Amino acid sequence: MQEPRDPLRVLLVATSLDIVGGQAVQADYLRRGLEAEASVDLRFLPINPRLPGPLRLLQRIKYVRTVTTFTWFTLKLLWAAPRADVLHIFAGSYFSFMVAPAPALLVARILNKRSVLHYHDGRAEAYLSTWRSAVPLIKLADVVIAPSDYLVDVFARFGIPARCIYNVVALDELQFRLREHPRPRFLHNRGLEPLYDVPCTLRAFRRIQDRHPEAELVVANDGSQRAELEAMAKELGLNARFVGMVPPERNATMYEEADVYLMSPRIDNMPGSVLECYATGVPLVSTDAGGVPYIVEHERTGLLVPVGDSDALAAAALRLLEEKGLAARLTRAGHAELDKYRWPPIRDAWLDLYRELTTA
């Protein structure tokens, strides 16, 4: 194995911000942070590259887009991988795992390059249970990293040793405000996809609005169910606004304008929105899906209810509005949790891992 160089050459294979989602946001945080490190020569290879020049028109055509994007990604991977010491590969589940992380792991193994599989997907257990090829492919990685202890436990059940390095939150951009008396201004900021069960949040808000007619709900983000959810909100007569994707420069303002955060996922890993609530002082109510109880302690840093229970979600949210001192107590405790999610300790964890891989 070749000796490590200084600076260490790391190829980050991940989703770009052209695709909406938590993986892209985390990859961008990590990329920007590591690019500032003198000891790392970071190169970024998006798994969703834009084709050059006129070829970009092909990415507007269904099916053709998939083939041409995969071909271009593979060519760029074959060019960049030999020039790297470590391939740092972001991954999700199902088809997305096969089209980019799996080829990157195979190329790393063929070229005898060290590889890190950085897995971000709360659906891991279902995926590993149903796709038999997934476990041996994941085991091609020298190290598997998950952003939550929840996923570490899931991988262990399938005989895959994994370590936890937490996600990063851009805390410097967020201001903490203590909400002694929360107003009925609610925020939901998860993808509008089935796994996040946004209808449960809407049904809960109907009950909240019955008690507090002045209540407002902002539904940020986007997804395949947006039109269906907007129709449902109208049918329920909700004071709800669907605002779509919120640009990064508006993120802090969005949280500042909210007084309670509601979410009701059925499957989850380590939602960054929880950490943003901790950073801004927005008390949160969530279902206890997947990795959420690993970062939210019921009655200490937030309120948790059973998955799919819109009545319990509404009742917990009403407690925040009506139970004196509850919101302030929860948000103070949540804010105290943030030190381990700041960039310096996470940067050190990644740099230590890269050194470990290249000096072994």
XYZ file of C-alpha atoms in Angstrom:
360
model
C 0.000 0.000 0.000
C 1.323 3.425 -0.903
C 2.508 5.753 1.854
C 0.154 8.589 2.794
C 0.968 11.910 1.247
C 0.801 15.357 2.730
C -1.705 16.732 1.998
C -3.876 13.625 1.993
C -5.845 13.226 -1.234
C -9.517 12.554 -0.513
C -12.152 12.010 -3.185
C -15.597 12.880 -1.810
C -18.284 11.007 -3.763
C -21.660 12.435 -2.819
C -24.854 14.113 -3.923
C -24.592 17.744 -4.938
C -27.066 20.424 -3.921
C -28.770 19.959 -7.303
C -30.695 17.173 -5.526
C -32.827 18.257 -2.574
C -32.150 16.372 0.651
C -30.197 15.904 3.839
C -27.378 13.961 2.176
C -26.621 16.841 -0.154
C -26.628 19.339 2.721
C -24.289 17.200 4.834
C -21.964 16.584 1.891
C -21.797 20.324 1.280
C -20.992 21.065 4.946
C -18.269 18.426 4.918
C -16.833 19.553 1.594
C -16.592 23.195 2.632
C -15.065 22.294 5.980
C -12.423 19.919 4.608
C -11.490 22.244 1.763
C -10.250 24.661 4.428
C -7.906 22.027 5.916
C -4.280 22.356 4.807
C -3.687 18.657 5.503
C -6.358 17.548 3.019
C -6.490 17.890 -0.758
C -10.223 17.368 -1.264
C -11.783 16.661 -4.642
C -15.557 16.452 -5.024
C -17.244 14.041 -7.422
C -21.035 14.514 -7.511
C -23.024 11.354 -8.115
C -25.397 13.548 -10.116
C -22.906 15.390 -12.353
C -24.039 17.928 -14.910
C -23.093 16.887 -18.417
C -20.887 19.340 -20.305
C -22.184 21.725 -22.944
C -24.931 20.580 -25.322
C -24.913 17.083 -23.771
C -26.764 18.574 -20.807
C -29.912 18.541 -22.924
C -29.898 14.749 -22.611
C -30.496 15.091 -18.854
C -33.923 16.533 -19.584
C -35.116 13.283 -21.158
C -36.546 10.602 -18.893
C -34.583 7.316 -18.879
C -31.944 8.847 -21.160
C -31.061 11.100 -18.218
C -30.331 8.088 -16.003
C -28.100 6.337 -18.536
C -26.134 9.420 -19.565
C -25.657 10.646 -15.981
C -24.458 7.223 -14.817
C -22.064 6.954 -17.775
C -20.587 10.397 -17.137
C -20.276 9.708 -13.410
C -18.473 6.425 -14.092
C -16.011 8.041 -16.479
C -15.215 10.794 -13.974
C -14.871 8.189 -11.195
C -12.391 6.140 -13.241
C -10.356 9.291 -13.877
C -10.409 10.622 -10.305
C -10.096 7.467 -8.183
C -6.491 6.594 -9.155
C -5.430 10.079 -8.006
C -6.935 9.694 -4.504
C -5.631 8.111 -1.315
C -9.104 7.703 0.206
C -12.536 7.498 -1.387
C -15.138 8.962 0.965
C -18.445 7.688 -0.402
C -21.866 8.920 0.701
C -24.614 6.329 0.376
C -28.332 5.779 0.694
C -30.459 2.704 0.084
C -32.047 0.752 -2.742
C -31.453 1.898 -6.329
C -29.450 4.958 -5.308
C -26.912 2.687 -3.603
C -26.409 0.655 -6.764
C -25.927 3.552 -9.188
C -23.035 5.317 -7.431
C -21.804 4.001 -4.040
C -21.560 0.381 -5.219
C -19.474 1.229 -8.329
C -17.266 3.524 -6.239
C -16.631 0.753 -3.693
C -15.793 -1.706 -6.476
C -13.388 0.733 -8.117
C -11.709 1.438 -4.768
C -11.250 -2.289 -4.159
C -9.876 -2.926 -7.680
C -7.402 -0.034 -7.381
C -6.443 -0.961 -3.794
C -7.604 2.418 -2.520
C -8.896 2.910 0.997
C -12.618 3.565 1.176
C -15.103 4.985 3.670
C -18.783 4.274 3.174
C -20.695 7.145 4.797
C -24.241 5.809 5.064
C -27.196 8.200 5.392
C -30.566 6.486 5.230
C -33.059 5.587 7.927
C -34.428 2.780 5.710
C -31.280 0.702 6.243
C -32.943 -2.162 8.108
C -35.595 -2.750 5.452
C -33.018 -2.386 2.695
C -30.534 -4.833 4.177
C -33.326 -7.310 4.866
C -34.642 -7.362 1.310
C -31.656 -6.690 -0.984
C -29.314 -9.643 -0.576
C -26.510 -8.026 -2.562
C -26.330 -5.033 -0.202
C -24.439 -6.575 2.727
C -21.493 -7.993 0.729
C -21.208 -4.762 -1.228
C -21.166 -2.663 1.941
C -18.486 -4.946 3.373
C -16.191 -3.897 0.506
C -15.623 -0.640 2.411
C -12.643 -0.433 4.746
C -14.795 1.470 7.231
C -18.543 2.074 7.450
C -19.549 5.355 9.075
C -23.075 6.268 10.151
C -24.222 9.643 11.489
C -26.188 8.059 14.338
C -25.806 5.303 16.906
C -29.166 4.050 15.669
C -27.668 3.048 12.301
C -24.607 1.574 14.012
C -26.995 -0.736 15.869
C -28.854 -1.602 12.652
C -25.629 -2.535 10.856
C -24.504 -4.672 13.793
C -27.627 -6.827 13.387
C -26.416 -7.679 9.874
C -22.841 -8.407 10.878
C -21.466 -5.097 9.599
C -19.193 -3.238 12.030
C -19.828 0.500 11.822
C -18.772 3.625 13.675
C -20.628 6.841 14.374
C -19.492 10.309 13.324
C -22.292 12.807 13.815
C -23.744 15.112 11.204
C -22.693 18.754 11.189
C -25.039 21.646 11.842
C -24.122 25.169 10.749
C -24.735 26.537 14.231
C -22.990 29.846 13.645
C -25.792 30.804 11.265
C -28.554 30.130 13.830
C -29.616 32.239 16.816
C -31.044 30.782 20.015
C -34.242 32.394 21.326
C -35.893 31.154 24.501
C -39.632 30.722 24.055
C -41.102 31.106 27.528
C -44.620 31.348 26.107
C -44.720 29.750 22.647
C -47.196 31.165 20.180
C -49.188 28.711 18.026
C -46.831 29.177 15.084
C -45.830 25.743 13.856
C -43.160 24.583 11.422
C -42.710 21.332 9.508
C -39.518 21.078 7.441
C -39.144 17.481 6.268
C -39.340 16.131 2.747
C -42.883 15.776 1.445
C -42.471 12.034 0.946
C -44.376 9.007 2.313
C -41.700 7.995 4.842
C -42.161 11.315 6.685
C -45.952 10.800 7.016
C -46.830 14.466 6.607
C -50.583 13.630 6.644
C -50.144 12.715 10.320
C -48.791 16.212 10.991
C -51.702 17.792 9.097
C -54.284 15.770 11.031
C -52.595 16.748 14.296
C -52.618 20.401 13.305
C -56.370 20.194 12.650
C -56.868 19.278 16.319
C -54.481 22.047 17.408
C -56.356 24.577 15.283
C -59.651 23.471 16.825
C -58.258 24.528 20.237
C -56.344 27.571 18.921
C -58.111 28.974 15.828
C -55.309 31.516 15.331
C -52.711 28.738 14.912
C -50.552 28.773 11.776
C -48.539 26.003 10.137
C -45.674 26.544 7.699
C -44.825 23.468 5.625
C -41.380 23.961 4.131
C -39.455 21.636 1.791
C -40.736 19.806 -1.274
C -41.367 16.299 -2.543
C -43.533 13.948 -4.553
C -46.582 14.369 -2.289
C -46.747 18.156 -2.291
C -49.874 18.526 -4.466
C -51.669 15.771 -2.545
C -50.763 17.344 0.806
C -51.840 20.817 -0.278
C -55.201 19.363 -1.303
C -55.495 17.595 2.052
C -54.718 20.805 3.956
C -57.388 22.647 1.992
C -59.934 19.896 2.616
C -59.194 20.001 6.354
C -59.521 23.786 6.382
C -56.032 24.355 7.782
C -54.281 27.680 8.234
C -51.291 26.166 6.460
C -48.783 27.635 3.998
C -46.673 25.436 1.735
C -43.542 27.453 0.991
C -41.409 24.904 -0.873
C -37.658 24.707 -0.513
C -36.218 27.389 1.728
C -32.852 28.735 0.495
C -29.953 28.494 2.985
C -29.914 32.239 3.557
C -33.543 32.057 4.746
C -33.109 29.056 7.032
C -32.407 31.048 10.200
C -35.380 33.335 9.559
C -37.688 30.356 9.079
C -36.822 29.001 12.523
C -36.935 32.446 14.118
C -40.527 32.869 12.922
C -41.626 29.493 14.361
C -42.449 28.671 17.977
C -43.098 24.897 17.774
C -41.709 22.248 15.418
C -43.912 19.304 14.397
C -42.832 16.179 12.516
C -44.222 12.678 12.246
C -41.819 10.389 10.369
C -42.406 6.661 10.047
C -38.759 6.012 9.155
C -35.858 8.233 10.139
C -32.174 8.339 10.918
C -30.683 11.525 12.338
C -32.761 14.494 11.174
C -30.751 17.693 10.974
C -33.912 19.661 11.683
C -33.810 18.358 15.280
C -30.381 19.900 15.758
C -31.573 23.123 14.142
C -34.397 23.208 16.687
C -31.858 22.748 19.483
C -29.789 25.587 18.047
C -32.680 28.024 17.639
C -34.714 27.223 20.752
C -37.736 25.872 18.878
C -39.356 23.140 21.010
C -40.148 20.026 19.039
C -42.668 17.222 18.965
C -41.956 14.115 16.910
C -42.942 10.527 16.449
C -40.423 8.078 17.889
C -39.311 6.654 14.534
C -35.933 5.040 13.920
C -33.050 7.158 15.142
C -35.119 10.038 16.538
C -35.104 8.672 20.141
C -31.306 8.439 19.888
C -31.036 12.231 19.672
C -34.291 13.360 21.341
C -34.870 12.308 24.929
C -38.577 12.323 25.727
C -39.523 14.937 28.342
C -35.930 16.212 28.514
C -35.004 17.624 25.079
C -38.307 17.138 23.248
C -41.612 15.295 23.248
C -41.998 11.934 21.489
C -45.199 10.097 20.569
C -45.923 6.757 18.849
C -45.548 6.550 15.068
C -48.765 7.364 13.220
C -50.594 8.745 16.265
C -51.849 12.169 15.197
C -53.953 12.557 18.361
C -50.887 12.066 20.573
C -48.880 14.443 18.360
C -51.547 17.133 18.774
C -51.804 16.569 22.535
C -48.042 16.922 22.970
C -47.986 20.103 20.901
C -50.816 21.558 22.968
C -48.797 20.839 26.114
C -46.041 23.090 24.765
C -48.529 25.905 24.275
C -50.376 25.469 27.551
C -48.015 23.934 30.117
C -46.065 26.731 31.778
C -42.287 26.394 31.584
C -42.262 23.184 29.539
C -40.962 24.669 26.276
C -38.202 26.610 28.020
C -37.068 23.553 29.989
C -36.891 21.343 26.905
C -35.089 23.852 24.722
C -32.464 24.705 27.331
C -31.644 21.004 27.606
C -31.608 20.620 23.823
C -29.257 23.548 23.372
C -26.819 21.966 25.824
C -26.587 18.911 23.524
C -25.054 20.807 20.628
C -21.338 20.728 21.405
C -20.851 17.259 19.920
C -22.388 18.360 16.607
C -20.106 21.340 16.036
C -17.511 21.306 13.275
C -14.256 21.103 15.320
C -14.871 17.678 16.953
C -16.374 16.293 13.750
C -13.461 17.597 11.690
C -11.036 15.926 14.086
C -12.922 12.632 13.845
C -12.676 12.634 10.051
C -9.023 13.629 9.966
C -8.166 10.936 12.509
C -10.024 8.353 10.426
C -8.238 9.333 7.207
C -4.851 9.086 8.976
C -5.793 5.723 10.433
C -6.712 4.358 7.009
C -3.587 5.575 5.247
C -1.076 4.582 7.907
C -2.452 1.135 8.716
